[in-house]
Amino acid sequence: MRMILIGPPGAGKGTQAPRIKEKYCVCHLATGDMLRAQVAKKTPLGKEAKKIMDQGGLVSDDIMINMIKNELDTNRECANGFILDGFPRTVAQAEGLDSMLEAESKPLKHAVELQIDDGLLVSRITGRLIHPASGRTYHKVFNPPKETMKDDVTGEPLIQRTDDNADTLKKRLGTYHAQTAPVVAYYKNKGIWSGVDASQDPEHVWKSILGIFGDSK
Ligand code: AP5
Ligand code: ZN
């Protein structure tokens, strides 16, 4: 299985990707999580990325393409394939990914778009809680932790992302429509695009995704 999940902030990429990872034994590469790890470590890239992420913009294509290339080349979990969450986000990134995969004769099989109206995303984003160490995601209303503001597995505190507020969300959505929507057209042209109604509850979204894959490996 070699696939990407594409969709606006809060569409459910990070919620669905771990299920795909588990079912198909592939790696889950989430560029947002990778950048947040750099921010937490206060690396030069992390400091630069934090400013961009908090403004709802995009980190440069070169940096992101190299980050994914490095991970695909070295992460053993990716031997069976991968699910990319949050990448590619521009047509240049999609082209960069294609050249990497073509060089290995391992082309992308599925580009799954999580389709949802912008209006439904505000409550998802402003209610999201995360466990920074694992990336586990909760929602104050739709998927609350067992104990208030504590991770179900470790009991450690949950936090809100600094870009999860209504103002930054507006900018992130603007960036998505301007720069990432053309990536959807790119994959439609290639004939590997499928759309899923992401406004349903997570179980239904999961069933719709499985319906696309059929028996593909
Ligand atoms: P990133 O972390 O990728 O953020 P994003 O694309 O804005 O997506 P989100 O993580 O907000 O949403 P999601 O779809 O994963 O939703 P989730 O499943 O968590 O990127 C952050 C930033 O990093 C970018 O803005 C950019 O600056 C930078 N960046 C990253 N990649 C880059 C790249 N390739 N190039 C350049 N820059 C890059 O769900 C959200 C909430 O809703 C959760 O609380 C969840 O519990 C709930 N929920 C999920 N599904 C449902 C459902 N079906 N029903 C009800 N609630 C649901
Ligand atoms: Zn995410």
PDB file of C-alpha atoms and ligand atoms in Angstrom:
ATOM      1  CA  MET A   1       0.000   0.000   0.000  1.00  0.00           C
ATOM      2  CA  ARG A   2       1.379   3.360  -1.038  1.00  0.00           C
ATOM      3  CA  MET A   3      -1.078   6.171  -0.498  1.00  0.00           C
ATOM      4  CA  ILE A   4      -1.679   9.737   0.548  1.00  0.00           C
ATOM      5  CA  LEU A   5      -4.516  11.243   2.584  1.00  0.00           C
ATOM      6  CA  ILE A   6      -5.386  14.751   1.533  1.00  0.00           C
ATOM      7  CA  GLY A   7      -7.890  17.117   3.117  1.00  0.00           C
ATOM      8  CA  PRO A   8      -8.275  20.448   4.921  1.00  0.00           C
ATOM      9  CA  PRO A   9      -7.323  21.044   8.576  1.00  0.00           C
ATOM     10  CA  GLY A  10      -9.559  18.915  10.783  1.00  0.00           C
ATOM     11  CA  ALA A  11     -10.823  16.684   7.959  1.00  0.00           C
ATOM     12  CA  GLY A  12      -9.634  13.606   9.903  1.00  0.00           C
ATOM     13  CA  LYS A  13      -6.281  12.697   8.311  1.00  0.00           C
ATOM     14  CA  GLY A  14      -4.602  12.084  11.663  1.00  0.00           C
ATOM     15  CA  THR A  15      -7.659  10.189  12.926  1.00  0.00           C
ATOM     16  CA  GLN A  16      -7.889   7.762   9.995  1.00  0.00           C
ATOM     17  CA  ALA A  17      -4.190   7.279   9.140  1.00  0.00           C
ATOM     18  CA  PRO A  18      -3.326   5.107  12.195  1.00  0.00           C
ATOM     19  CA  ARG A  19      -6.095   2.665  11.190  1.00  0.00           C
ATOM     20  CA  ILE A  20      -4.620   2.349   7.718  1.00  0.00           C
ATOM     21  CA  LYS A  21      -1.149   1.923   9.206  1.00  0.00           C
ATOM     22  CA  GLU A  22      -2.384  -0.894  11.421  1.00  0.00           C
ATOM     23  CA  LYS A  23      -4.406  -2.716   8.767  1.00  0.00           C
ATOM     24  CA  TYR A  24      -1.738  -2.630   6.050  1.00  0.00           C
ATOM     25  CA  CYS A  25       1.432  -2.647   8.238  1.00  0.00           C
ATOM     26  CA  VAL A  26       2.802   0.467   6.559  1.00  0.00           C
ATOM     27  CA  CYS A  27       4.464   3.545   8.009  1.00  0.00           C
ATOM     28  CA  HIS A  28       2.411   6.676   8.780  1.00  0.00           C
ATOM     29  CA  LEU A  29       4.361   9.808   7.933  1.00  0.00           C
ATOM     30  CA  ALA A  30       2.660  13.004   9.109  1.00  0.00           C
ATOM     31  CA  THR A  31       4.649  16.067   8.104  1.00  0.00           C
ATOM     32  CA  GLY A  32       2.827  18.257  10.648  1.00  0.00           C
ATOM     33  CA  ASP A  33       3.890  15.864  13.452  1.00  0.00           C
ATOM     34  CA  MET A  34       7.480  15.823  12.122  1.00  0.00           C
ATOM     35  CA  LEU A  35       7.578  19.621  12.152  1.00  0.00           C
ATOM     36  CA  ARG A  36       6.083  19.786  15.647  1.00  0.00           C
ATOM     37  CA  ALA A  37       8.843  17.409  16.829  1.00  0.00           C
ATOM     38  CA  GLN A  38      11.395  19.907  15.476  1.00  0.00           C
ATOM     39  CA  VAL A  39       9.549  22.757  17.220  1.00  0.00           C
ATOM     40  CA  ALA A  40       9.605  20.830  20.522  1.00  0.00           C
ATOM     41  CA  LYS A  41      13.363  20.239  20.153  1.00  0.00           C
ATOM     42  CA  LYS A  42      13.863  23.939  19.337  1.00  0.00           C
ATOM     43  CA  THR A  43      16.046  23.141  16.320  1.00  0.00           C
ATOM     44  CA  PRO A  44      16.718  25.951  13.795  1.00  0.00           C
ATOM     45  CA  LEU A  45      14.142  24.355  11.464  1.00  0.00           C
ATOM     46  CA  GLY A  46      11.693  24.059  14.358  1.00  0.00           C
ATOM     47  CA  LYS A  47      12.045  27.761  15.240  1.00  0.00           C
ATOM     48  CA  GLU A  48      11.473  28.798  11.625  1.00  0.00           C
ATOM     49  CA  ALA A  49       8.622  26.315  11.139  1.00  0.00           C
ATOM     50  CA  LYS A  50       6.787  27.453  14.280  1.00  0.00           C
ATOM     51  CA  LYS A  51       6.438  30.988  12.914  1.00  0.00           C
ATOM     52  CA  ILE A  52       5.084  29.691   9.603  1.00  0.00           C
ATOM     53  CA  MET A  53       2.721  27.155  11.207  1.00  0.00           C
ATOM     54  CA  ASP A  54       1.290  29.717  13.639  1.00  0.00           C
ATOM     55  CA  GLN A  55       0.571  31.990  10.666  1.00  0.00           C
ATOM     56  CA  GLY A  56      -1.140  29.195   8.750  1.00  0.00           C
ATOM     57  CA  GLY A  57       1.441  29.211   5.928  1.00  0.00           C
ATOM     58  CA  LEU A  58       3.551  26.442   4.399  1.00  0.00           C
ATOM     59  CA  VAL A  59       7.154  25.429   5.081  1.00  0.00           C
ATOM     60  CA  SER A  60       9.242  25.448   1.871  1.00  0.00           C
ATOM     61  CA  ASP A  61       8.812  22.667  -0.683  1.00  0.00           C
ATOM     62  CA  ASP A  62      12.527  21.754  -0.682  1.00  0.00           C
ATOM     63  CA  ILE A  63      12.610  21.199   3.066  1.00  0.00           C
ATOM     64  CA  MET A  64       9.437  19.112   3.022  1.00  0.00           C
ATOM     65  CA  ILE A  65      10.433  16.976   0.026  1.00  0.00           C
ATOM     66  CA  ASN A  66      13.814  16.205   1.621  1.00  0.00           C
ATOM     67  CA  MET A  67      12.161  15.379   4.929  1.00  0.00           C
ATOM     68  CA  ILE A  68       9.877  12.803   3.275  1.00  0.00           C
ATOM     69  CA  LYS A  69      12.654  11.399   1.079  1.00  0.00           C
ATOM     70  CA  ASN A  70      14.882  10.901   4.088  1.00  0.00           C
ATOM     71  CA  GLU A  71      12.139   9.148   6.018  1.00  0.00           C
ATOM     72  CA  LEU A  72      11.137   6.848   3.131  1.00  0.00           C
ATOM     73  CA  ASP A  73      14.796   5.935   2.602  1.00  0.00           C
ATOM     74  CA  THR A  74      15.628   5.182   6.224  1.00  0.00           C
ATOM     75  CA  ASN A  75      12.470   4.254   8.142  1.00  0.00           C
ATOM     76  CA  ARG A  76      12.194   0.454   8.213  1.00  0.00           C
ATOM     77  CA  GLU A  77       8.465   0.630   8.900  1.00  0.00           C
ATOM     78  CA  CYS A  78       8.108   1.981   5.345  1.00  0.00           C
ATOM     79  CA  ALA A  79       9.390  -1.247   3.738  1.00  0.00           C
ATOM     80  CA  ASN A  80       5.796  -2.474   3.119  1.00  0.00           C
ATOM     81  CA  GLY A  81       4.590   0.890   1.934  1.00  0.00           C
ATOM     82  CA  PHE A  82       3.380   4.120   3.479  1.00  0.00           C
ATOM     83  CA  ILE A  83       0.546   6.455   4.210  1.00  0.00           C
ATOM     84  CA  LEU A  84       1.397  10.134   3.914  1.00  0.00           C
ATOM     85  CA  ASP A  85      -0.679  12.578   5.975  1.00  0.00           C
ATOM     86  CA  GLY A  86      -0.222  16.286   5.195  1.00  0.00           C
ATOM     87  CA  PHE A  87       2.117  15.719   2.251  1.00  0.00           C
ATOM     88  CA  PRO A  88       2.114  16.623  -0.608  1.00  0.00           C
ATOM     89  CA  ARG A  89       0.533  20.010  -0.022  1.00  0.00           C
ATOM     90  CA  THR A  90       1.609  21.747  -3.239  1.00  0.00           C
ATOM     91  CA  VAL A  91       1.900  20.576  -6.837  1.00  0.00           C
ATOM     92  CA  ALA A  92       5.707  20.951  -6.546  1.00  0.00           C
ATOM     93  CA  GLN A  93       5.667  18.518  -3.586  1.00  0.00           C
ATOM     94  CA  ALA A  94       3.474  16.087  -5.568  1.00  0.00           C
ATOM     95  CA  GLU A  95       5.934  16.199  -8.462  1.00  0.00           C
ATOM     96  CA  GLY A  96       8.858  15.724  -6.045  1.00  0.00           C
ATOM     97  CA  LEU A  97       7.138  12.671  -4.559  1.00  0.00           C
ATOM     98  CA  ASP A  98       6.468  11.208  -7.999  1.00  0.00           C
ATOM     99  CA  SER A  99      10.107  11.508  -9.049  1.00  0.00           C
ATOM    100  CA  MET A 100      11.266   9.830  -5.810  1.00  0.00           C
ATOM    101  CA  LEU A 101       8.839   6.946  -6.293  1.00  0.00           C
ATOM    102  CA  GLU A 102       9.435   6.575 -10.025  1.00  0.00           C
ATOM    103  CA  ALA A 103      13.165   6.213  -9.344  1.00  0.00           C
ATOM    104  CA  GLU A 104      12.289   3.121  -7.257  1.00  0.00           C
ATOM    105  CA  SER A 105       9.573   1.886  -9.678  1.00  0.00           C
ATOM    106  CA  LYS A 106       7.116   2.068  -6.785  1.00  0.00           C
ATOM    107  CA  PRO A 107       4.419   4.503  -7.895  1.00  0.00           C
ATOM    108  CA  LEU A 108       1.711   5.908  -5.661  1.00  0.00           C
ATOM    109  CA  LYS A 109      -1.441   3.744  -5.688  1.00  0.00           C
ATOM    110  CA  HIS A 110      -4.111   5.887  -4.028  1.00  0.00           C
ATOM    111  CA  ALA A 111      -4.719   9.568  -3.345  1.00  0.00           C
ATOM    112  CA  VAL A 112      -7.702   9.722  -0.999  1.00  0.00           C
ATOM    113  CA  GLU A 113      -9.347  13.090  -0.468  1.00  0.00           C
ATOM    114  CA  LEU A 114     -11.309  13.636   2.764  1.00  0.00           C
ATOM    115  CA  GLN A 115     -14.074  15.942   1.559  1.00  0.00           C
ATOM    116  CA  ILE A 116     -15.811  18.248   4.025  1.00  0.00           C
ATOM    117  CA  ASP A 117     -17.267  21.776   4.082  1.00  0.00           C
ATOM    118  CA  ASP A 118     -15.148  24.436   5.790  1.00  0.00           C
ATOM    119  CA  GLY A 119     -18.017  25.302   8.153  1.00  0.00           C
ATOM    120  CA  LEU A 120     -17.763  21.930   9.934  1.00  0.00           C
ATOM    121  CA  LEU A 121     -14.059  22.320  10.659  1.00  0.00           C
ATOM    122  CA  VAL A 122     -14.142  25.128  13.253  1.00  0.00           C
ATOM    123  CA  SER A 123     -15.624  22.957  16.005  1.00  0.00           C
ATOM    124  CA  ARG A 124     -13.313  20.045  15.158  1.00  0.00           C
ATOM    125  CA  ILE A 125     -10.193  22.217  15.303  1.00  0.00           C
ATOM    126  CA  THR A 126     -11.039  24.340  18.347  1.00  0.00           C
ATOM    127  CA  GLY A 127     -12.047  21.223  20.349  1.00  0.00           C
ATOM    128  CA  ARG A 128      -9.010  19.108  19.453  1.00  0.00           C
ATOM    129  CA  LEU A 129      -6.663  17.913  22.206  1.00  0.00           C
ATOM    130  CA  ILE A 130      -3.380  16.122  21.564  1.00  0.00           C
ATOM    131  CA  HIS A 131      -0.862  14.050  23.490  1.00  0.00           C
ATOM    132  CA  PRO A 132       2.354  15.586  22.177  1.00  0.00           C
ATOM    133  CA  ALA A 133       4.664  12.601  22.740  1.00  0.00           C
ATOM    134  CA  SER A 134       2.553  10.091  20.772  1.00  0.00           C
ATOM    135  CA  GLY A 135       0.470  12.370  18.525  1.00  0.00           C
ATOM    136  CA  ARG A 136      -2.703  10.708  19.900  1.00  0.00           C
ATOM    137  CA  THR A 137      -5.667  12.932  19.177  1.00  0.00           C
ATOM    138  CA  TYR A 138      -8.859  13.517  21.142  1.00  0.00           C
ATOM    139  CA  HIS A 139     -11.761  15.940  20.930  1.00  0.00           C
ATOM    140  CA  LYS A 140     -13.415  17.677  23.868  1.00  0.00           C
ATOM    141  CA  VAL A 141     -16.870  16.674  22.610  1.00  0.00           C
ATOM    142  CA  PHE A 142     -16.569  14.142  19.758  1.00  0.00           C
ATOM    143  CA  ASN A 143     -13.869  11.921  21.289  1.00  0.00           C
ATOM    144  CA  PRO A 144     -13.190  12.921  24.900  1.00  0.00           C
ATOM    145  CA  PRO A 145     -10.378  11.335  26.940  1.00  0.00           C
ATOM    146  CA  LYS A 146     -11.486   9.120  29.846  1.00  0.00           C
ATOM    147  CA  GLU A 147     -10.046  11.604  32.358  1.00  0.00           C
ATOM    148  CA  THR A 148     -10.278  15.343  31.664  1.00  0.00           C
ATOM    149  CA  MET A 149      -7.206  16.647  29.772  1.00  0.00           C
ATOM    150  CA  LYS A 150      -5.228  13.410  30.348  1.00  0.00           C
ATOM    151  CA  ASP A 151      -3.970  10.877  27.807  1.00  0.00           C
ATOM    152  CA  ASP A 152      -5.816   7.538  28.098  1.00  0.00           C
ATOM    153  CA  VAL A 153      -2.603   5.497  27.768  1.00  0.00           C
ATOM    154  CA  THR A 154       0.019   7.409  29.766  1.00  0.00           C
ATOM    155  CA  GLY A 155      -2.101   9.728  31.936  1.00  0.00           C
ATOM    156  CA  GLU A 156       0.116  12.595  30.763  1.00  0.00           C
ATOM    157  CA  PRO A 157      -1.415  16.042  30.130  1.00  0.00           C
ATOM    158  CA  LEU A 158      -3.146  16.812  26.835  1.00  0.00           C
ATOM    159  CA  ILE A 159      -2.580  20.152  25.124  1.00  0.00           C
ATOM    160  CA  GLN A 160      -4.076  22.254  22.344  1.00  0.00           C
ATOM    161  CA  ARG A 161      -1.954  23.013  19.279  1.00  0.00           C
ATOM    162  CA  THR A 162      -0.958  26.682  19.067  1.00  0.00           C
ATOM    163  CA  ASP A 163      -2.388  26.825  15.515  1.00  0.00           C
ATOM    164  CA  ASP A 164      -5.757  25.426  16.639  1.00  0.00           C
ATOM    165  CA  ASN A 165      -7.664  28.681  17.019  1.00  0.00           C
ATOM    166  CA  ALA A 166     -10.348  30.245  14.820  1.00  0.00           C
ATOM    167  CA  ASP A 167      -8.043  32.977  13.402  1.00  0.00           C
ATOM    168  CA  THR A 168      -5.189  30.685  12.351  1.00  0.00           C
ATOM    169  CA  LEU A 169      -7.696  28.132  11.058  1.00  0.00           C
ATOM    170  CA  LYS A 170      -9.056  30.762   8.651  1.00  0.00           C
ATOM    171  CA  LYS A 171      -5.536  31.269   7.276  1.00  0.00           C
ATOM    172  CA  ARG A 172      -4.853  27.521   7.093  1.00  0.00           C
ATOM    173  CA  LEU A 173      -8.063  27.046   5.115  1.00  0.00           C
ATOM    174  CA  GLY A 174      -7.077  29.883   2.759  1.00  0.00           C
ATOM    175  CA  THR A 175      -3.706  28.211   2.202  1.00  0.00           C
ATOM    176  CA  TYR A 176      -5.416  24.853   1.630  1.00  0.00           C
ATOM    177  CA  HIS A 177      -7.778  26.167  -1.038  1.00  0.00           C
ATOM    178  CA  ALA A 178      -5.064  28.170  -2.812  1.00  0.00           C
ATOM    179  CA  GLN A 179      -2.155  25.730  -2.702  1.00  0.00           C
ATOM    180  CA  THR A 180      -3.404  22.232  -1.879  1.00  0.00           C
ATOM    181  CA  ALA A 181      -6.665  22.066  -3.855  1.00  0.00           C
ATOM    182  CA  PRO A 182      -4.592  21.958  -7.115  1.00  0.00           C
ATOM    183  CA  VAL A 183      -2.936  18.787  -5.779  1.00  0.00           C
ATOM    184  CA  VAL A 184      -6.368  17.112  -5.869  1.00  0.00           C
ATOM    185  CA  ALA A 185      -6.664  17.994  -9.563  1.00  0.00           C
ATOM    186  CA  TYR A 186      -3.133  16.653 -10.116  1.00  0.00           C
ATOM    187  CA  TYR A 187      -4.117  13.202  -8.811  1.00  0.00           C
ATOM    188  CA  LYS A 188      -7.491  13.236 -10.607  1.00  0.00           C
ATOM    189  CA  ASN A 189      -5.504  13.666 -13.821  1.00  0.00           C
ATOM    190  CA  LYS A 190      -3.338  10.704 -12.903  1.00  0.00           C
ATOM    191  CA  GLY A 191      -6.409   8.517 -12.332  1.00  0.00           C
ATOM    192  CA  ILE A 192      -5.565   7.502  -8.746  1.00  0.00           C
ATOM    193  CA  TRP A 193      -7.870   9.927  -6.895  1.00  0.00           C
ATOM    194  CA  SER A 194     -10.849   8.866  -4.741  1.00  0.00           C
ATOM    195  CA  GLY A 195     -13.084  11.076  -2.605  1.00  0.00           C
ATOM    196  CA  VAL A 196     -14.660  10.216   0.747  1.00  0.00           C
ATOM    197  CA  ASP A 197     -17.393  12.085   2.638  1.00  0.00           C
ATOM    198  CA  ALA A 198     -15.430  13.129   5.741  1.00  0.00           C
ATOM    199  CA  SER A 199     -18.395  14.789   7.466  1.00  0.00           C
ATOM    200  CA  GLN A 200     -19.643  11.388   8.647  1.00  0.00           C
ATOM    201  CA  ASP A 201     -18.602   9.934  12.010  1.00  0.00           C
ATOM    202  CA  PRO A 202     -15.108   8.353  12.148  1.00  0.00           C
ATOM    203  CA  GLU A 203     -16.409   4.760  11.782  1.00  0.00           C
ATOM    204  CA  HIS A 204     -18.301   5.605   8.602  1.00  0.00           C
ATOM    205  CA  VAL A 205     -15.320   7.489   7.189  1.00  0.00           C
ATOM    206  CA  TRP A 206     -13.165   4.426   7.889  1.00  0.00           C
ATOM    207  CA  LYS A 207     -15.642   2.128   6.094  1.00  0.00           C
ATOM    208  CA  SER A 208     -15.696   4.460   3.098  1.00  0.00           C
ATOM    209  CA  ILE A 209     -11.884   4.413   2.945  1.00  0.00           C
ATOM    210  CA  LEU A 210     -11.816   0.611   3.109  1.00  0.00           C
ATOM    211  CA  GLY A 211     -14.344   0.530   0.280  1.00  0.00           C
ATOM    212  CA  ILE A 212     -11.837   2.307  -1.962  1.00  0.00           C
ATOM    213  CA  PHE A 213      -8.965  -0.068  -1.298  1.00  0.00           C
ATOM    214  CA  GLY A 214     -10.776  -3.308  -2.045  1.00  0.00           C
ATOM    215  CA  ASP A 215      -8.120  -6.031  -2.029  1.00  0.00           C
ATOM    216  CA  SER A 216      -5.199  -3.766  -2.908  1.00  0.00           C
ATOM    217  CA  LYS A 217      -2.022  -4.287  -0.924  1.00  0.00           C
TER     218      LYS A 217
HETATM  219  P1  AP5 B   1      -0.810  19.405   9.918  1.00  0.00           P
HETATM  220  O1  AP5 B   1      -0.446  18.943  11.264  1.00  0.00           O
HETATM  221  O2  AP5 B   1      -0.742  18.462   8.773  1.00  0.00           O
HETATM  222  O3  AP5 B   1      -2.222  20.110  10.002  1.00  0.00           O
HETATM  223  P2  AP5 B   1      -3.480  20.171   9.009  1.00  0.00           P
HETATM  224  O4  AP5 B   1      -3.275  19.727   7.614  1.00  0.00           O
HETATM  225  O5  AP5 B   1      -4.013  21.533   9.194  1.00  0.00           O
HETATM  226  O6  AP5 B   1      -4.408  19.064   9.505  1.00  0.00           O
HETATM  227  P3  AP5 B   1      -4.850  18.782  10.981  1.00  0.00           P
HETATM  228  O7  AP5 B   1      -3.816  17.988  11.695  1.00  0.00           O
HETATM  229  O8  AP5 B   1      -5.314  20.058  11.633  1.00  0.00           O
HETATM  230  O9  AP5 B   1      -6.185  17.942  10.719  1.00  0.00           O
HETATM  231  P4  AP5 B   1      -6.428  16.385  10.516  1.00  0.00           P
HETATM  232  O10 AP5 B   1      -7.046  16.213   9.179  1.00  0.00           O
HETATM  233  O11 AP5 B   1      -5.242  15.555  10.848  1.00  0.00           O
HETATM  234  O12 AP5 B   1      -7.573  16.184  11.605  1.00  0.00           O
HETATM  235  P5  AP5 B   1      -7.650  15.210  12.887  1.00  0.00           P
HETATM  236  O13 AP5 B   1      -7.781  13.798  12.453  1.00  0.00           O
HETATM  237  O14 AP5 B   1      -6.595  15.541  13.875  1.00  0.00           O
HETATM  238  O15 AP5 B   1       0.145  20.641   9.507  1.00  0.00           O
HETATM  239  C1  AP5 B   1       0.337  21.716  10.409  1.00  0.00           C
HETATM  240  C2  AP5 B   1       1.173  22.800   9.736  1.00  0.00           C
HETATM  241  O16 AP5 B   1       2.485  22.288   9.412  1.00  0.00           O
HETATM  242  C3  AP5 B   1       0.637  23.336   8.401  1.00  0.00           C
HETATM  243  O17 AP5 B   1      -0.318  24.356   8.600  1.00  0.00           O
HETATM  244  C4  AP5 B   1       1.937  23.839   7.733  1.00  0.00           C
HETATM  245  O18 AP5 B   1       2.304  25.095   8.255  1.00  0.00           O
HETATM  246  C5  AP5 B   1       2.967  22.809   8.173  1.00  0.00           C
HETATM  247  N1  AP5 B   1       3.097  21.706   7.214  1.00  0.00           N
HETATM  248  C6  AP5 B   1       2.741  20.402   7.414  1.00  0.00           C
HETATM  249  N2  AP5 B   1       2.964  19.665   6.318  1.00  0.00           N
HETATM  250  C7  AP5 B   1       3.493  20.503   5.399  1.00  0.00           C
HETATM  251  C8  AP5 B   1       3.891  20.337   4.043  1.00  0.00           C
HETATM  252  N3  AP5 B   1       3.799  19.139   3.438  1.00  0.00           N
HETATM  253  N4  AP5 B   1       4.355  21.427   3.380  1.00  0.00           N
HETATM  254  C9  AP5 B   1       4.467  22.633   3.993  1.00  0.00           C
HETATM  255  N5  AP5 B   1       4.083  22.856   5.256  1.00  0.00           N
HETATM  256  C10 AP5 B   1       3.597  21.809   5.961  1.00  0.00           C
HETATM  257  O19 AP5 B   1      -9.087  15.657  13.454  1.00  0.00           O
HETATM  258  C11 AP5 B   1      -9.315  16.956  13.974  1.00  0.00           C
HETATM  259  C12 AP5 B   1     -10.253  16.869  15.193  1.00  0.00           C
HETATM  260  O20 AP5 B   1     -11.541  16.408  14.772  1.00  0.00           O
HETATM  261  C13 AP5 B   1      -9.770  15.884  16.262  1.00  0.00           C
HETATM  262  O21 AP5 B   1     -10.071  16.395  17.532  1.00  0.00           O
HETATM  263  C14 AP5 B   1     -10.580  14.605  15.986  1.00  0.00           C
HETATM  264  O22 AP5 B   1     -10.810  13.857  17.165  1.00  0.00           O
HETATM  265  C15 AP5 B   1     -11.879  15.167  15.398  1.00  0.00           C
HETATM  266  N6  AP5 B   1     -12.420  14.309  14.331  1.00  0.00           N
HETATM  267  C16 AP5 B   1     -11.728  13.652  13.355  1.00  0.00           C
HETATM  268  N7  AP5 B   1     -12.578  12.987  12.530  1.00  0.00           N
HETATM  269  C17 AP5 B   1     -13.831  13.255  12.996  1.00  0.00           C
HETATM  270  C18 AP5 B   1     -15.142  12.863  12.575  1.00  0.00           C
HETATM  271  N8  AP5 B   1     -15.321  12.061  11.495  1.00  0.00           N
HETATM  272  N9  AP5 B   1     -16.210  13.330  13.272  1.00  0.00           N
HETATM  273  C19 AP5 B   1     -16.024  14.136  14.364  1.00  0.00           C
HETATM  274  N10 AP5 B   1     -14.811  14.532  14.821  1.00  0.00           N
HETATM  275  C20 AP5 B   1     -13.734  14.096  14.142  1.00  0.00           C
HETATM  276 ZN    ZN B   2      -3.241  15.999  11.439  1.00  0.00          ZN
END
